[in-house]
């Protein structure tokens, strides 16, 4: 194969590993390039304290191998970062996948030369391939805000998505956390437990639901293993790829007491099941108001200082229109004497000084360690930094200057034989990721096999791409999701990023059916071209 496999895959997380396995199974020559020195993707990089998945372990895993499902033992309801990384390492060993990867190999450019993709890596190696598959994740491009003075900071600073492997000892230190999204909400209670003092800089107050994490008992694990066929069927038919169905109870029609009981039971169960317990929470503003107010009442009753509680109350967006975090003792953490909440919407960060953070009012917060839990340049960011150029040398950065546009989130007009696993315009981050990843990999594998058998190249037609963009907009507009003005779903967290609602909000099952229909009809949304042959 040398440096010229038929397919190159970029990334060795959930998506890259399965792509290698699936394409190898079809007898297609395939190789993976990975910037990290081992497998894991998101779970390789995000080693911050408290990092844990908010899908439950029994379904945050592959479904392609019944044997794998039966043999792997999860230890907790929600798997921690180290356990998920061990799982992916096990998958790599079990299916002998590492031999198909070059690690510590960062892609810096990928150009379609009219016949093949020419891919350059940071170490100066050149690869070529006929099909290029990106498995770079949706949340892998760290967003470190451009705050004046960062270089002068005398302490240490870290972005949670690039956390040092050796860990960061914050014992007795003055620690600051900027950001209260899912990551900040997981890290804050853990950091508070060992920091001397923790200062949380909050720009947008967030809703959060207790995770109710607990060890997974042997009988629960055995029950899930016995039920896997049914569990997988529910996931495939679901909106979010989770194995639970959305309640059919009309909460608006319930007497107030019964409604409160319903919310209380859902709160006790915890996790993302809370959202599923409230029918139409993302489409009916009146339903959402009730759920939002219920959560605000929980914050008020948990946080002892009424002023702090007031600052923590989310008011600028409806519940779940930003990705709903789930937590372990997040709001309780503000009752600790070593934790201070700072509202940086009221008094924004002006600069970072050698000693810490200075606010616009002039107030200073001395810090030894500053943690940026400030999220990612989501969905499009990881693709844009690959240096991709398509037909006629057009850069993806130019093609997407007005916002990311794809067909089905799987390919981009003008970029032949490029397939994007969980790209912008796919359900991806609105779903349980392994479920969406497996669906994409299977679909792309079938398409590559189809093209290979007929000696064809493929790229989405501009018309299909435009229709899909319209449909993605309509699907988002049919929900309350676009109402969260500061959401990374819209690209709002990255200054200058075009405001386009990036994931497809029409539901996983419906999306899967559309992808299947596209394949069954012979890929009408793609221009299929006979291979250009070298002239005799
Ligand atoms: O990032 P975020 P995240 N000054 O973008 C703030 C997945 N995930 O890493 O809302 C001050 O959600 C920003 O404020 P605002 C999950 O899909 C999953 O937490 O923009 N503050 C916000 O509070 C999740 O949604 C899991 O006003 C600034 C925070 O930083 C996604 O990853 C765990 C700022 C960023 O929140 C991203 O979550 C963790 C600035 N200049 C993550 N810039 C699980 O599976 C940004 N902020 C459990």
Short mmCIF file of C-alpha atoms in Angstrom, two decimals, residues 75-307:
data_model
loop_
_atom_site.label_atom_id
_atom_site.label_comp_id
_atom_site.label_asym_id
_atom_site.label_seq_id
_atom_site.Cartn_x
_atom_site.Cartn_y
_atom_site.Cartn_z
CA UNK A 75 -18.19 0.00 35.92
CA UNK A 76 -20.46 3.05 36.27
CA UNK A 77 -23.74 4.42 34.97
CA UNK A 78 -21.79 7.19 33.19
CA UNK A 79 -18.35 6.22 31.96
CA UNK A 80 -15.41 8.40 32.99
CA UNK A 81 -12.77 9.56 30.51
CA UNK A 82 -10.20 6.94 31.57
CA UNK A 83 -12.68 4.08 31.21
CA UNK A 84 -13.83 5.20 27.75
CA UNK A 85 -10.20 5.54 26.67
CA UNK A 86 -9.52 1.98 27.94
CA UNK A 87 -12.53 0.78 25.97
CA UNK A 88 -11.25 2.36 22.75
CA UNK A 89 -7.77 0.93 23.40
CA UNK A 90 -9.38 -2.46 23.87
CA UNK A 91 -11.29 -2.07 20.59
CA UNK A 92 -8.05 -1.13 18.82
CA UNK A 93 -6.33 -4.25 20.20
CA UNK A 94 -9.23 -6.61 19.74
CA UNK A 95 -9.72 -5.73 16.08
CA UNK A 96 -5.99 -5.18 15.46
CA UNK A 97 -6.55 -1.61 14.30
CA UNK A 98 -3.35 0.13 15.40
CA UNK A 99 -1.35 -1.37 12.53
CA UNK A 100 -3.51 0.65 10.13
CA UNK A 101 -2.66 4.02 11.73
CA UNK A 102 0.23 6.44 11.65
CA UNK A 103 0.17 8.20 15.03
CA UNK A 104 1.79 11.55 15.93
CA UNK A 105 0.94 12.51 12.37
CA UNK A 106 -0.95 15.76 11.95
CA UNK A 107 -2.56 16.54 8.60
CA UNK A 108 -1.70 20.08 7.50
CA UNK A 109 -2.99 20.07 3.90
CA UNK A 110 -5.23 17.95 1.69
CA UNK A 111 -5.71 18.90 -1.97
CA UNK A 112 -7.74 17.23 -4.74
CA UNK A 113 -5.42 17.20 -7.75
CA UNK A 114 -8.15 16.28 -10.23
CA UNK A 115 -7.53 12.59 -9.77
CA UNK A 116 -6.63 11.90 -6.15
CA UNK A 117 -6.30 13.52 -2.76
CA UNK A 118 -2.76 14.61 -1.95
CA UNK A 119 -2.38 14.81 1.82
CA UNK A 120 0.59 16.42 3.58
CA UNK A 121 1.46 15.93 7.22
CA UNK A 122 3.41 18.11 9.66
CA UNK A 123 6.39 15.75 9.55
CA UNK A 124 6.74 16.37 5.81
CA UNK A 125 5.31 13.05 4.64
CA UNK A 126 3.03 13.02 1.61
CA UNK A 127 0.16 10.59 1.22
CA UNK A 128 -2.24 10.11 -1.67
CA UNK A 129 -5.59 8.39 -1.76
CA UNK A 130 -8.70 8.19 -3.87
CA UNK A 131 -11.18 8.74 -1.05
CA UNK A 132 -10.57 10.93 1.97
CA UNK A 133 -12.68 10.36 5.07
CA UNK A 134 -12.57 12.84 7.93
CA UNK A 135 -13.13 11.33 11.37
CA UNK A 136 -11.95 14.40 13.25
CA UNK A 137 -14.84 14.78 15.70
CA UNK A 138 -17.15 17.73 16.19
CA UNK A 139 -15.53 19.17 19.32
CA UNK A 140 -11.79 18.86 18.80
CA UNK A 141 -10.72 22.37 17.88
CA UNK A 142 -10.10 24.14 21.21
CA UNK A 143 -11.49 27.66 21.58
CA UNK A 144 -9.10 29.71 23.72
CA UNK A 145 -10.49 33.24 23.90
CA UNK A 146 -8.23 36.01 22.74
CA UNK A 147 -7.94 37.89 26.04
CA UNK A 148 -5.24 40.57 26.26
CA UNK A 149 -2.36 39.77 28.56
CA UNK A 150 -2.59 35.96 28.56
CA UNK A 151 1.09 35.71 27.66
CA UNK A 152 1.96 37.74 30.76
CA UNK A 153 0.23 35.36 33.18
CA UNK A 154 2.77 34.14 35.75
CA UNK A 155 0.74 31.06 36.71
CA UNK A 156 -0.17 28.14 34.45
CA UNK A 157 -3.17 27.96 32.16
CA UNK A 158 -4.81 25.04 30.38
CA UNK A 159 -7.71 24.47 28.00
CA UNK A 160 -9.76 21.50 29.17
CA UNK A 161 -9.59 19.91 25.72
CA UNK A 162 -5.78 19.85 25.82
CA UNK A 163 -5.33 18.78 29.42
CA UNK A 164 -1.82 17.59 30.40
CA UNK A 165 -1.56 13.80 30.58
CA UNK A 166 0.28 13.99 33.88
CA UNK A 167 -2.62 15.98 35.38
CA UNK A 168 -2.51 19.35 37.12
CA UNK A 169 -2.05 19.42 40.88
CA UNK A 170 -4.25 22.24 42.16
CA UNK A 171 -3.94 21.35 45.84
CA UNK A 172 -4.07 24.57 47.84
CA UNK A 173 -3.82 26.69 44.67
CA UNK A 174 -5.86 29.71 43.62
CA UNK A 175 -7.72 28.31 40.61
CA UNK A 176 -9.92 30.17 38.12
CA UNK A 177 -12.34 28.51 35.70
CA UNK A 178 -13.63 30.46 32.73
CA UNK A 179 -16.73 28.83 31.27
CA UNK A 180 -19.80 27.08 32.60
CA UNK A 181 -20.78 24.75 29.76
CA UNK A 182 -20.85 20.93 30.14
CA UNK A 183 -17.09 20.88 30.70
CA UNK A 184 -16.92 23.64 33.31
CA UNK A 185 -19.91 22.15 35.12
CA UNK A 186 -18.11 18.79 35.35
CA UNK A 187 -14.73 20.23 36.31
CA UNK A 188 -15.82 22.86 38.86
CA UNK A 189 -16.93 20.50 41.69
CA UNK A 190 -13.81 18.35 41.32
CA UNK A 191 -11.42 21.31 41.22
CA UNK A 192 -13.19 22.92 44.20
CA UNK A 193 -12.52 19.80 46.27
CA UNK A 194 -8.74 20.27 46.15
CA UNK A 195 -8.13 23.91 45.22
CA UNK A 196 -7.25 26.37 47.96
CA UNK A 197 -9.73 28.74 46.37
CA UNK A 198 -11.79 28.40 43.20
CA UNK A 199 -13.11 31.39 41.28
CA UNK A 200 -15.70 30.64 38.61
CA UNK A 201 -16.04 33.26 35.88
CA UNK A 202 -19.54 32.81 34.46
CA UNK A 203 -20.70 34.59 31.30
CA UNK A 204 -23.96 32.70 30.75
CA UNK A 205 -25.81 30.92 33.53
CA UNK A 206 -26.64 27.37 32.51
CA UNK A 207 -29.30 24.78 33.22
CA UNK A 208 -27.95 21.53 34.59
CA UNK A 209 -29.57 18.28 35.67
CA UNK A 210 -28.08 15.94 38.30
CA UNK A 211 -26.46 12.98 36.57
CA UNK A 212 -27.09 10.53 39.44
CA UNK A 213 -23.96 8.65 38.58
CA UNK A 214 -23.47 5.38 40.45
CA UNK A 215 -21.62 2.09 40.11
CA UNK A 216 -23.24 -0.24 37.60
CA UNK A 217 -24.32 -3.37 39.46
CA UNK A 218 -23.67 -6.83 38.06
CA UNK A 219 -27.39 -7.42 37.63
CA UNK A 220 -27.94 -4.11 35.78
CA UNK A 221 -25.03 -4.90 33.46
CA UNK A 222 -26.34 -8.42 32.83
CA UNK A 223 -29.80 -7.01 32.12
CA UNK A 224 -28.47 -4.61 29.52
CA UNK A 225 -26.42 -7.34 27.88
CA UNK A 226 -29.46 -9.59 27.63
CA UNK A 227 -31.54 -6.74 26.20
CA UNK A 228 -29.11 -5.39 23.62
CA UNK A 229 -31.17 -6.26 20.50
CA UNK A 230 -34.18 -4.35 21.89
CA UNK A 231 -31.99 -1.48 23.18
CA UNK A 232 -30.37 -1.04 19.78
CA UNK A 233 -33.76 -1.10 18.03
CA UNK A 234 -35.04 1.74 20.25
CA UNK A 235 -31.88 3.76 19.56
CA UNK A 236 -32.29 3.36 15.80
CA UNK A 237 -35.91 4.54 15.95
CA UNK A 238 -35.21 7.46 18.27
CA UNK A 239 -34.76 11.20 17.88
CA UNK A 240 -31.42 11.39 19.67
CA UNK A 241 -29.93 7.90 19.38
CA UNK A 242 -30.63 7.26 23.06
CA UNK A 243 -32.44 4.06 24.08
CA UNK A 244 -35.35 5.79 25.74
CA UNK A 245 -38.54 7.12 24.28
CA UNK A 246 -39.81 10.64 24.74
CA UNK A 247 -42.78 10.78 27.11
CA UNK A 248 -46.26 11.06 25.59
CA UNK A 249 -47.69 12.80 28.67
CA UNK A 250 -49.19 16.21 27.92
CA UNK A 251 -47.62 18.15 30.80
CA UNK A 252 -49.71 21.26 30.06
CA UNK A 253 -52.91 19.30 30.63
CA UNK A 254 -51.77 18.01 34.03
CA UNK A 255 -52.94 19.64 37.28
CA UNK A 256 -50.05 21.65 38.79
CA UNK A 257 -49.38 19.10 41.55
CA UNK A 258 -49.12 16.17 39.15
CA UNK A 259 -46.89 18.18 36.83
CA UNK A 260 -44.56 18.98 39.72
CA UNK A 261 -44.50 15.26 40.63
CA UNK A 262 -43.60 14.37 37.06
CA UNK A 263 -40.72 16.85 37.07
CA UNK A 264 -39.60 15.66 40.52
CA UNK A 265 -39.51 12.02 39.39
CA UNK A 266 -37.53 12.99 36.27
CA UNK A 267 -35.14 15.07 38.41
CA UNK A 268 -34.59 12.10 40.73
CA UNK A 269 -33.89 9.79 37.78
CA UNK A 270 -31.51 12.46 36.47
CA UNK A 271 -29.39 12.74 33.35
CA UNK A 272 -30.62 13.31 29.82
CA UNK A 273 -33.73 11.29 30.67
CA UNK A 274 -35.04 14.45 32.33
CA UNK A 275 -35.42 16.09 28.93
CA UNK A 276 -37.10 12.99 27.48
CA UNK A 277 -39.63 13.02 30.33
CA UNK A 278 -41.05 16.34 29.14
CA UNK A 279 -42.93 16.04 25.86
CA UNK A 280 -42.45 18.93 23.40
CA UNK A 281 -39.94 20.62 25.67
CA UNK A 282 -38.00 21.75 22.62
CA UNK A 283 -40.96 22.80 20.51
CA UNK A 284 -43.61 24.29 22.81
CA UNK A 285 -42.51 27.47 24.65
CA UNK A 286 -45.17 27.00 27.36
CA UNK A 287 -43.91 23.49 28.16
CA UNK A 288 -40.34 24.70 28.11
CA UNK A 289 -41.16 27.58 30.48
CA UNK A 290 -42.46 25.09 33.03
CA UNK A 291 -39.40 22.86 32.79
CA UNK A 292 -37.08 25.88 32.92
CA UNK A 293 -38.85 27.30 35.96
CA UNK A 294 -38.73 23.92 37.70
CA UNK A 295 -34.95 23.80 37.27
CA UNK A 296 -34.59 27.40 38.46
CA UNK A 297 -36.57 26.44 41.59
CA UNK A 298 -34.07 23.61 42.21
CA UNK A 299 -31.14 26.03 41.88
CA UNK A 300 -32.79 28.42 44.34
CA UNK A 301 -33.39 25.65 46.87
CA UNK A 302 -29.86 24.21 46.49
CA UNK A 303 -27.71 27.34 46.65
CA UNK A 304 -27.78 28.87 50.13
CA UNK A 305 -26.73 32.43 49.27
CA UNK A 306 -29.72 34.02 47.46
CA UNK A 307 -27.49 36.45 45.56
#
